[in-house]
XYZ file of C-alpha atoms in Angstrom:
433
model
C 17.321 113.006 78.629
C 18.684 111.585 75.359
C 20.123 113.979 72.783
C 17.188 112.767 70.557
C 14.562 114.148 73.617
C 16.068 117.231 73.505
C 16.146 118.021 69.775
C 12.255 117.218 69.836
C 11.320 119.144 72.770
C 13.284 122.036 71.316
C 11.719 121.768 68.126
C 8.063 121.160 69.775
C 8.482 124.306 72.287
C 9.162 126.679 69.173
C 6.612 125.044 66.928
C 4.093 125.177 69.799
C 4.887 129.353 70.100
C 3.946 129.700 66.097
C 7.332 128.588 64.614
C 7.222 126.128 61.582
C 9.750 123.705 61.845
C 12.170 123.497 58.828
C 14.406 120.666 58.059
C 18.224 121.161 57.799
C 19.248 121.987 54.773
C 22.536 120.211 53.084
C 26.138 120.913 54.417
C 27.189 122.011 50.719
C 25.606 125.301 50.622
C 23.202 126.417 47.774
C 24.206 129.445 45.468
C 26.287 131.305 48.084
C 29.926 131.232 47.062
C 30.954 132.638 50.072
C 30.617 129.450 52.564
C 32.522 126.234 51.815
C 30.149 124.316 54.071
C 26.988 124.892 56.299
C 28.032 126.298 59.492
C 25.041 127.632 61.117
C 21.152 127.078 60.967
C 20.233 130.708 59.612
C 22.708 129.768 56.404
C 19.438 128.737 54.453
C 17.541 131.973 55.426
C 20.380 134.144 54.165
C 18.708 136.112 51.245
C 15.167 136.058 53.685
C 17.722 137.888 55.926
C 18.735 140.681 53.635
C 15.773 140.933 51.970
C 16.612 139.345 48.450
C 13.753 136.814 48.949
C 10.918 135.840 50.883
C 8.940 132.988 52.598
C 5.215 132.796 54.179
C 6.309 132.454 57.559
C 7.251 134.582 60.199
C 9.173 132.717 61.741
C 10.703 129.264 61.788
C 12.781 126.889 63.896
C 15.277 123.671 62.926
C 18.180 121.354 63.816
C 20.650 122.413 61.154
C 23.733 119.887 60.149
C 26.887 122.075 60.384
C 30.355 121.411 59.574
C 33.297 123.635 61.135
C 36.153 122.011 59.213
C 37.869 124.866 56.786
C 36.944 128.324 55.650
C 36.088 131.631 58.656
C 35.007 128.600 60.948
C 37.476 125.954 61.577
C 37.593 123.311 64.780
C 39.649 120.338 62.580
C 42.352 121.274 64.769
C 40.885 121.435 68.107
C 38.924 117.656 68.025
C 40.601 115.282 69.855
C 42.023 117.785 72.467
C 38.900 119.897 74.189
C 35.676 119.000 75.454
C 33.249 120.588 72.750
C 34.867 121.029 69.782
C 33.947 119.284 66.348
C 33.945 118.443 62.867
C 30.209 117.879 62.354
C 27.889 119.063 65.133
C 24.075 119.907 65.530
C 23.088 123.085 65.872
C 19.125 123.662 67.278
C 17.861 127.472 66.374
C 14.707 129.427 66.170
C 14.571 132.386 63.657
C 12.214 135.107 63.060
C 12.163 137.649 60.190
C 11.327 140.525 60.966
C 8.446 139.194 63.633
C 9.528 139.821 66.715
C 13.161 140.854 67.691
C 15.260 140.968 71.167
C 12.102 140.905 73.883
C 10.710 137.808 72.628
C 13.690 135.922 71.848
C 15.179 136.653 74.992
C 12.003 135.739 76.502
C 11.471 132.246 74.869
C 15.479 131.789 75.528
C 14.804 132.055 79.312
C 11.697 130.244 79.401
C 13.007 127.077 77.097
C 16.547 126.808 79.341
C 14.635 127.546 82.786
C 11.381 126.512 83.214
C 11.646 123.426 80.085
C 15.244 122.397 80.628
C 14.985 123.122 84.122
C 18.349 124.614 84.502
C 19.334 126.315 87.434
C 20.158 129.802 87.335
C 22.918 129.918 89.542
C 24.952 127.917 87.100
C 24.019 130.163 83.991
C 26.312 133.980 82.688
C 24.702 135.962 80.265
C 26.950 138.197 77.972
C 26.161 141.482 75.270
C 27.790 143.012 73.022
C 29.167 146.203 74.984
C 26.530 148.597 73.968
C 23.498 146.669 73.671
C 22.080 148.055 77.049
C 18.550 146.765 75.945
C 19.456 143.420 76.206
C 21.027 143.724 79.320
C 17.633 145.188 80.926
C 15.585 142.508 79.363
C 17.572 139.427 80.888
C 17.490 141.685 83.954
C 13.087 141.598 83.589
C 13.783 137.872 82.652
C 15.377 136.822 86.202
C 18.952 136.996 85.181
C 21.126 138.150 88.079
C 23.147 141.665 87.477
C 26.346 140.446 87.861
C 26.055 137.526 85.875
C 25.872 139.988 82.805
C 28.460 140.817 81.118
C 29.663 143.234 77.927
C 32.014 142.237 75.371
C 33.322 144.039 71.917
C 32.873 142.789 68.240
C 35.504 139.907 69.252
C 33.322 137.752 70.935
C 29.600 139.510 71.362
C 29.398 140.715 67.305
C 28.390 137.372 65.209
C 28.843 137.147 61.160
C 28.335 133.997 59.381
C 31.458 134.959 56.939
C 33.361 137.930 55.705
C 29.968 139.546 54.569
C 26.774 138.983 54.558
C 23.621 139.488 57.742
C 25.398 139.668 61.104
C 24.703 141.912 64.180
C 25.110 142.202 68.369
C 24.822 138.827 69.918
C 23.386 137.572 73.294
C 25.290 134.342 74.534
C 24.350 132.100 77.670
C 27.063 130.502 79.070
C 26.766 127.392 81.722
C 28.659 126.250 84.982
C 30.047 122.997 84.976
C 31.409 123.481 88.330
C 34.129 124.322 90.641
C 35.691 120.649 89.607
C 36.330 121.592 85.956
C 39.164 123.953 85.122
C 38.419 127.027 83.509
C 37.346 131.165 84.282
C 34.161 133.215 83.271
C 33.887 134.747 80.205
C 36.477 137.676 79.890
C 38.991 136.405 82.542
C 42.248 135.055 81.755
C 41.622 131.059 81.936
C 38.209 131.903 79.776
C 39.410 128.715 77.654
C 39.270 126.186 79.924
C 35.620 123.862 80.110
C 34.404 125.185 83.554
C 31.850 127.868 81.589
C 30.489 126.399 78.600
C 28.540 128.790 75.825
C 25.338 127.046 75.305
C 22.862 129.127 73.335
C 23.798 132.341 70.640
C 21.221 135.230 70.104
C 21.881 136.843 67.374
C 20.154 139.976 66.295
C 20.196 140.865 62.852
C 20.428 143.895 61.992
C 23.020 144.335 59.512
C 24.278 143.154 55.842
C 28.408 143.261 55.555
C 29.358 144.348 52.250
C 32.539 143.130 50.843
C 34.053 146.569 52.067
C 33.111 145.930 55.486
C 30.276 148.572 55.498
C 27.107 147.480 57.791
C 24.503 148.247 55.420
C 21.338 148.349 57.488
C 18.694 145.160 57.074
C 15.395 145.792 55.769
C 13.606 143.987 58.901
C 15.443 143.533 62.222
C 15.409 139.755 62.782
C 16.537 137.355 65.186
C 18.845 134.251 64.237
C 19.909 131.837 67.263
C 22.133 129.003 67.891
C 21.822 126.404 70.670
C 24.739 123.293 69.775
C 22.710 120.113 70.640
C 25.800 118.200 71.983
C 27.105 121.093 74.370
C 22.869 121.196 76.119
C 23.001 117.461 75.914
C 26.294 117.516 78.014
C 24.623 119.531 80.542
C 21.134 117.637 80.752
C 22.749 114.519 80.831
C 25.622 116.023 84.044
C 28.734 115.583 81.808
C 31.247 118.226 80.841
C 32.743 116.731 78.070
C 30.535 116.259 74.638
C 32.214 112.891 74.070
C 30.498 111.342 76.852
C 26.751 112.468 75.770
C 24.877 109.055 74.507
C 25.145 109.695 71.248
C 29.689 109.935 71.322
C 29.010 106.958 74.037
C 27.085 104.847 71.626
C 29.397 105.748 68.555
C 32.777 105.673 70.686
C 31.810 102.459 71.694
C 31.328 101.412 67.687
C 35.009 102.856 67.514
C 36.561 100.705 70.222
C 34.643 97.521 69.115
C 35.859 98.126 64.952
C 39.614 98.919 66.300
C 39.852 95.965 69.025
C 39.723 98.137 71.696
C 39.043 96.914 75.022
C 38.568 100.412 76.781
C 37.070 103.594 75.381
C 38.904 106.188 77.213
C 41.537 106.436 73.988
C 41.381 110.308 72.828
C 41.656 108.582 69.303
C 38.717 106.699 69.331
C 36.702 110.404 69.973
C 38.332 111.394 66.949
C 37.465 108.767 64.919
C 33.992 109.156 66.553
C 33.653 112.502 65.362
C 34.897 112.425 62.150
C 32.886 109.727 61.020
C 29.973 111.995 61.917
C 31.236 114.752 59.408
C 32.575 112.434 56.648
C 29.579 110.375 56.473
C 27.144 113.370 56.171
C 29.221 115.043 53.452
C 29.633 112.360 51.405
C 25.319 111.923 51.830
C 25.050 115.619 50.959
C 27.022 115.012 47.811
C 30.575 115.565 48.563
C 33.567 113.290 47.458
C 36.867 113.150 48.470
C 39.480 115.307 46.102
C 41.989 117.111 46.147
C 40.571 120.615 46.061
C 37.801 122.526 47.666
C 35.035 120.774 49.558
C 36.455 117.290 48.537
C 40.148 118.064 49.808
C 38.598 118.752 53.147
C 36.362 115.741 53.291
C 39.921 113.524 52.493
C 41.937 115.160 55.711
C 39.457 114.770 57.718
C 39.048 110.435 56.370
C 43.089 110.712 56.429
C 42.975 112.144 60.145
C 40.464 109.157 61.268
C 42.323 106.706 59.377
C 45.692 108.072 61.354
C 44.047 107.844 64.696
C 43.077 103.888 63.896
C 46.420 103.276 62.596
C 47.709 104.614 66.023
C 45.463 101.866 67.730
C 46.751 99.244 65.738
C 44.177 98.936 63.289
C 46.108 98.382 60.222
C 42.855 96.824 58.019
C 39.581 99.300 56.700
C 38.253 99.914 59.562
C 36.399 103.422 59.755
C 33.454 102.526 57.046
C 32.105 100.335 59.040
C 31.003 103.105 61.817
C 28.538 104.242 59.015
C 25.847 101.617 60.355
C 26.452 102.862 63.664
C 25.938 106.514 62.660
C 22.806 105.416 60.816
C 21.126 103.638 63.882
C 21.610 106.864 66.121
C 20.761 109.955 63.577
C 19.005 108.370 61.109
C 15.366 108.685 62.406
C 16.528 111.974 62.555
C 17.707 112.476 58.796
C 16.555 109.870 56.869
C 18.960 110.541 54.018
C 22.033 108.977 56.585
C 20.027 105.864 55.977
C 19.141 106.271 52.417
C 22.577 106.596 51.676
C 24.636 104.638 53.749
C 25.817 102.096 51.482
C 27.141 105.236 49.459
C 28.796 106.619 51.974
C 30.304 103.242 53.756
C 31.442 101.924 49.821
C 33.471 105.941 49.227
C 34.966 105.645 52.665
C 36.468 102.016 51.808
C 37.720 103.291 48.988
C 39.623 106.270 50.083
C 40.863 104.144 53.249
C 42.428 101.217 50.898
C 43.982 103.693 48.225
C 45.419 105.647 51.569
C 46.556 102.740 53.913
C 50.265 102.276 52.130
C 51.004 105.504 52.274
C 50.041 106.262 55.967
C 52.187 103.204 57.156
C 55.366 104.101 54.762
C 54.892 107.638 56.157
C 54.351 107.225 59.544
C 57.567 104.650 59.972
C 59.412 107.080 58.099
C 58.655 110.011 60.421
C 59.162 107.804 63.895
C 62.203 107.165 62.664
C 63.185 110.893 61.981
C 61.303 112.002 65.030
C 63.779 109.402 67.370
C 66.634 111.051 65.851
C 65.437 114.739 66.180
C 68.215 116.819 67.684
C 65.889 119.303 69.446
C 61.922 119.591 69.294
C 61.576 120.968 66.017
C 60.790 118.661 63.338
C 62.724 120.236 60.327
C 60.974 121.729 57.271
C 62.602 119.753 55.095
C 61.794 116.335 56.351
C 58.324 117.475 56.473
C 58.256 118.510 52.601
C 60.514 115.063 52.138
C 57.881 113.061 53.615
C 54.730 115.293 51.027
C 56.848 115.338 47.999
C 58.353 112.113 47.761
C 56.153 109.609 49.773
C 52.888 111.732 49.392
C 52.236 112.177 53.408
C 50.234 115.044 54.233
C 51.761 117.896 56.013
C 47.924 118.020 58.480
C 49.426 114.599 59.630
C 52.784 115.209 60.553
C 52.020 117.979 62.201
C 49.116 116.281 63.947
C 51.534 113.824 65.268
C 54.162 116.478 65.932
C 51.148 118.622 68.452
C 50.143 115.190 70.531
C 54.037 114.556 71.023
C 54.902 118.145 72.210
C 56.974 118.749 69.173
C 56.703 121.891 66.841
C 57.071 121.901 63.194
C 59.542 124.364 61.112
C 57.341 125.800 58.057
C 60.262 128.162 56.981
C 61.102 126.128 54.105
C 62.303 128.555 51.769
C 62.467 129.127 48.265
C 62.325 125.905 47.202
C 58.991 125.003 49.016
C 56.946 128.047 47.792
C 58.661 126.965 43.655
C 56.973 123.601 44.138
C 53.345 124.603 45.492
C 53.122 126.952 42.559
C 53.901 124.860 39.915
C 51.815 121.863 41.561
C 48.838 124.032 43.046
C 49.058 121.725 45.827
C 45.874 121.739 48.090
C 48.835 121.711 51.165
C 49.565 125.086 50.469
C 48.113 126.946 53.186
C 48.966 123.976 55.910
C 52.588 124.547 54.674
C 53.154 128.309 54.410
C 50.834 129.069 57.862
């Protein structure tokens, strides 16, 4: 089943149980300070959450755009090396406010994943937060096996979209991928390997954080969920990574043709695969690269694709031209990808001619100091050398310094922390963390 299928049958089972299907909203969030991007589908029903506004549904379903690439949710640094994580990423959800709360939800959740999705339920762990014994006895009436449930604390069963704002006890289903795939249960030691994959989030809202941290009680309970479109397409489609879904397959492919790349098993070319995904939707949405806020994150992430092309020998433009690509998978789905792609493929030229000097100064600067290293610690100071003087970003060399085993020395002193404050660098918390 294509990734396509399934965000239409997901949409159609909801709509068909009295949802009304909403479209994403943009990745630059509306009037809420508080997010730098959109990283869940219940971001747009925020105020219906806590009661500061209201709509004439009930409840409502969508396939939200999400980017995880700076602020409380970050994955930048995790793309390239795992199975699931990503820049940009769907995320499929059903909502009610204050309709119907953990019975139902749980109820459709069983019944979509199942009897729809026909998964089997030998391969499927349910976890709660650790005193949510309701929920435990209602995936018990669903058909969920005992010892397939599990508790967890605020850590990992407690979801909040930010620092404050609606959160509440959370619900996750978690697949098998198998004895072949390393990796533990949720809550055992080797929990982060890719054998047990979280595919669904139910959320039940019953809170508002203040900016103290007090749970001020919401005016309806409601239900938010969160079902990543990628990780259910892995498992439909009997794959375990997300890269080799036919949507990565078709775009990876784009990657390896635009870079001269014979085979597609490069971990770079699933970067540059995924980041073309976030860049071109922000930059559709209305963001432009910078050098602070929104903008300085949509610029790393070009500068990290651009890197990862560079590393395949691709020392021409190469990473606007994946914007056609993108278009031809997603953009029946969001027809604003297609609208805009001329936008988005002449901004991403751009940025990748004004860059391309400086990544291949930089990066034959730091080979060289990296073949010369006296132990595995790339020095703080050739790091800040290679920002201050040649304008390399610190994101990179460290990104290069993490896929060659190396470690980087942040402890750069006085000096360092004189510079960022009279420059307001945008580096400033890649240096100093």
């Amino acid at each position: 089943m294509k990734a396509s299928d399934l965000r239409q049958r997901f949409l159609d089972f909801f709509e068909n149980r009295g949802h009304q299907v909403v479209a994403s909203s943009s990745l630059v969030p509306q009037n809420d300070p508080t997010l730098l991007f959109a990283n869940a589908g219940m971001n747009q029903f925020k105020d219906v959450f806590t009661g500061k506004s209201t709509r004439n549904i009930p409840r409502a379903c969508s396939s939200q755009k999400c980017v995880r690439a700076g602020g409380k949710h970050n994955d930048l640094e995790n793309v390239g090396y795992t199975a699931r994580h990503h820049t940009f990423f769907e995320m499929l959800g059903n909502f009610s406010f204050g309709d119907y709360f953990k019975k139902e939800a749980i109820e459709y959740a069983w019944e979509l994943v199942v009897d729809v999705y026909g998964l089997p339920v030998d391969r499927l762990w349910f976890t709660v937060y650790t005193d949510d014994d309701d929920a435990v006895e209602l995936w018990k009436a669903a058909g969920a096996p005992p010892d397939r449930i599990l508790r967890f604390g605020e850590k990992d069963n407690f979801w909040a979209m930010g620092d404050t704002g609606p959160c509440g006890p959370c619900s996750e289903i978690f697949y098998d991928h198998g004895e072949d795939i390393p990796g533990g249960p949720p809550g055992s030691p080797d929990e982060d390997g890719d054998r047990y994959v979280e595919i669904w989030n139910l959320v039940f809202m019953q809170f508002d954080r203040a900016a103290d941290g007090t749970l001020v009680p919401l005016p309806k309970p409601s239900v938010d969920t969160g079902m990543g479109l990628e990780r259910i397409a892995a498992v439909m489609q009997g794959v375990h990574s997300n890269y080799d879904i036919d949507l990565f397959r078709n775009l990876i492919s784009a990657a390896a043709d635009v870079t001269n790349q014979k085979s597609v098993d490069s971990p770079s070319l699933r970067v540059i695969a995924d980041h073309i995904r976030a860049c071109a939707f922000l930059i559709v949405d209305g963001v432009m690269p910078s050098n602070e806020g929104r903008g300085y994150v949509l610029r790393r992430i070009i500068r990290r694709a651009i890197r990862h092309g560079y590393q395949l020998g691709q020392g021409d433009p190469f990473f606007f031209k994946l914007v056609q690509s993108l278009a031809d998978q997603m953009g029946k789905a969001y027809p604003e990808l297609v609208a805009s792609a001329d936008l988005a493929m002449r901004v991403l030229r751009q940025e990748e001619e004004r860059f391309a000097e400086t990544l291949s100064t930089g990066m034959a600067l730091l080979e060289a100091e990296i073949a010369n290293l006296p132990s595995r610690v790339i020095p703080g100071a050739t790091v800040f050398k290679l920002y201050d003087t040649y304008g390399f970003p610190v994101d990179l060399t460290a990104d290069v310094a993490r896929e060659r085993g190396l470690t980087v020395d942040t402890d750069y002193g006085q000096q360092v922390e004189v510079f960022l404050e009279e420059n307001g660098s945008p580096d400033r918390v890649v240096l100093l963390s």
